[in-house]
């Protein structure tokens, strides 16, 4: 079969011929219907060096995947051949306290995971291929009726990651509250839809790109602001001087973190989702009183079921453009240049 593989750090992936996977006991092979292209893949290709993460190339890219059950290993029950499924992306040990709750990205025994701190497309073979081996059937989640794999695939990361970040702040988003989304890319545009679908908060979107702000409007943002030196002041003005109750930073660079802290309301949440690598000085006089600042990484398996339900009911719909395996690099180049709108989905 054909697979888009990262063969080494600091290289672009290449389309090569590899053997079709065969499921061992407890494993599942999924015929891939769609695999989302994620901004973090660009970091894998261009930024990571040996030692940055506990795993190394070669592996097949693609960590947000959906398709159909193709083959079942010995002992797997509850799944049928041909059944449409999504693949839960982060693969933990399965037995620690965090994995028991289904929040594998926070696994506390990564040495016992299939790959430490990774998953399919992140150290092990992912879904940018015709078939993908899922090492444990618990990572295979049935798709609700009517949800196409092309929409389901991005929901497993570009949907699940913002969903987890929004869900943990639900208590701070009553009617009358304001949420700010910084960075309206693959995750941010879905984040706006999730805020609109699951809370009554007013949503303000901030981005440097005009096209991204138009996408934010399409997704239901109540106010869009071009990112600039006055952004924090404009957010304060738009919130009666109070600031925003919840800020979701999908960029995570120094300027966006500073904007988040400057625009946040007391007792608010500033959640860093983007892996831009920035830092924020925190101290008594540096941030609003009782502002909670946290990172989040991906989401839990029960949350994936919830976000797939939102997708099946049409309440959340990633703006997806499809590319063949042959054109996958075009998608990544557009993403790198900032000209990709929404999510690119590879359909093998
Ligand atoms: Zn991702
Ligand atoms: Zn674990």
GROMACS .gro file of N, CA and C and ligand atoms in nm, residues 37-41 63-64 122 157-158 161 187 297-298 343, ligand 1:
model
   46
   37UNK      N    1  -0.453   1.677   0.811
   37UNK     CA    2  -0.316   1.730   0.815
   37UNK      C    3  -0.312   1.838   0.922
   38UNK      N    4  -0.221   1.822   1.017
   38UNK     CA    5  -0.220   1.908   1.136
   38UNK      C    6  -0.097   1.998   1.134
   39UNK      N    7  -0.115   2.118   1.190
   39UNK     CA    8  -0.002   2.212   1.197
   39UNK      C    9   0.115   2.151   1.273
   40UNK      N   10   0.087   2.064   1.368
   40UNK     CA   11   0.199   2.004   1.442
   40UNK      C   12   0.284   1.915   1.353
   41UNK      N   13   0.227   1.865   1.241
   41UNK     CA   14   0.309   1.788   1.146
   41UNK      C   15   0.421   1.875   1.088
   63UNK      N   16  -0.228   1.190   1.242
   63UNK     CA   17  -0.273   1.152   1.376
   63UNK      C   18  -0.421   1.188   1.399
   64UNK      N   19  -0.493   1.227   1.292
   64UNK     CA   20  -0.640   1.239   1.309
   64UNK      C   21  -0.705   1.162   1.196
  122UNK      N   22   0.252   0.986   1.525
  122UNK     CA   23   0.341   1.054   1.619
  122UNK      C   24   0.434   0.949   1.680
  157UNK      N   25  -0.888   1.549   1.637
  157UNK     CA   26  -0.785   1.636   1.695
  157UNK      C   27  -0.827   1.783   1.684
  158UNK      N   28  -0.850   1.831   1.563
  158UNK     CA   29  -0.890   1.971   1.544
  158UNK      C   30  -1.024   1.999   1.611
  161UNK      N   31  -0.939   1.862   2.053
  161UNK     CA   32  -0.849   1.948   2.131
  161UNK      C   33  -0.919   2.076   2.177
  187UNK      N   34  -0.759   2.439   1.430
  187UNK     CA   35  -0.826   2.415   1.558
  187UNK      C   36  -0.917   2.532   1.597
  297UNK      N   37  -0.367   1.951   2.640
  297UNK     CA   38  -0.314   1.873   2.529
  297UNK      C   39  -0.417   1.767   2.489
  298UNK      N   40  -0.472   1.784   2.367
  298UNK     CA   41  -0.567   1.688   2.310
  298UNK      C   42  -0.689   1.674   2.401
  343UNK      N   43  -0.921   2.314   0.768
  343UNK     CA   44  -0.842   2.193   0.782
  343UNK      C   45  -0.821   2.124   0.647
  349LIG    ZN1   46  -0.260   1.762   1.570
   0.00000   0.00000   0.00000
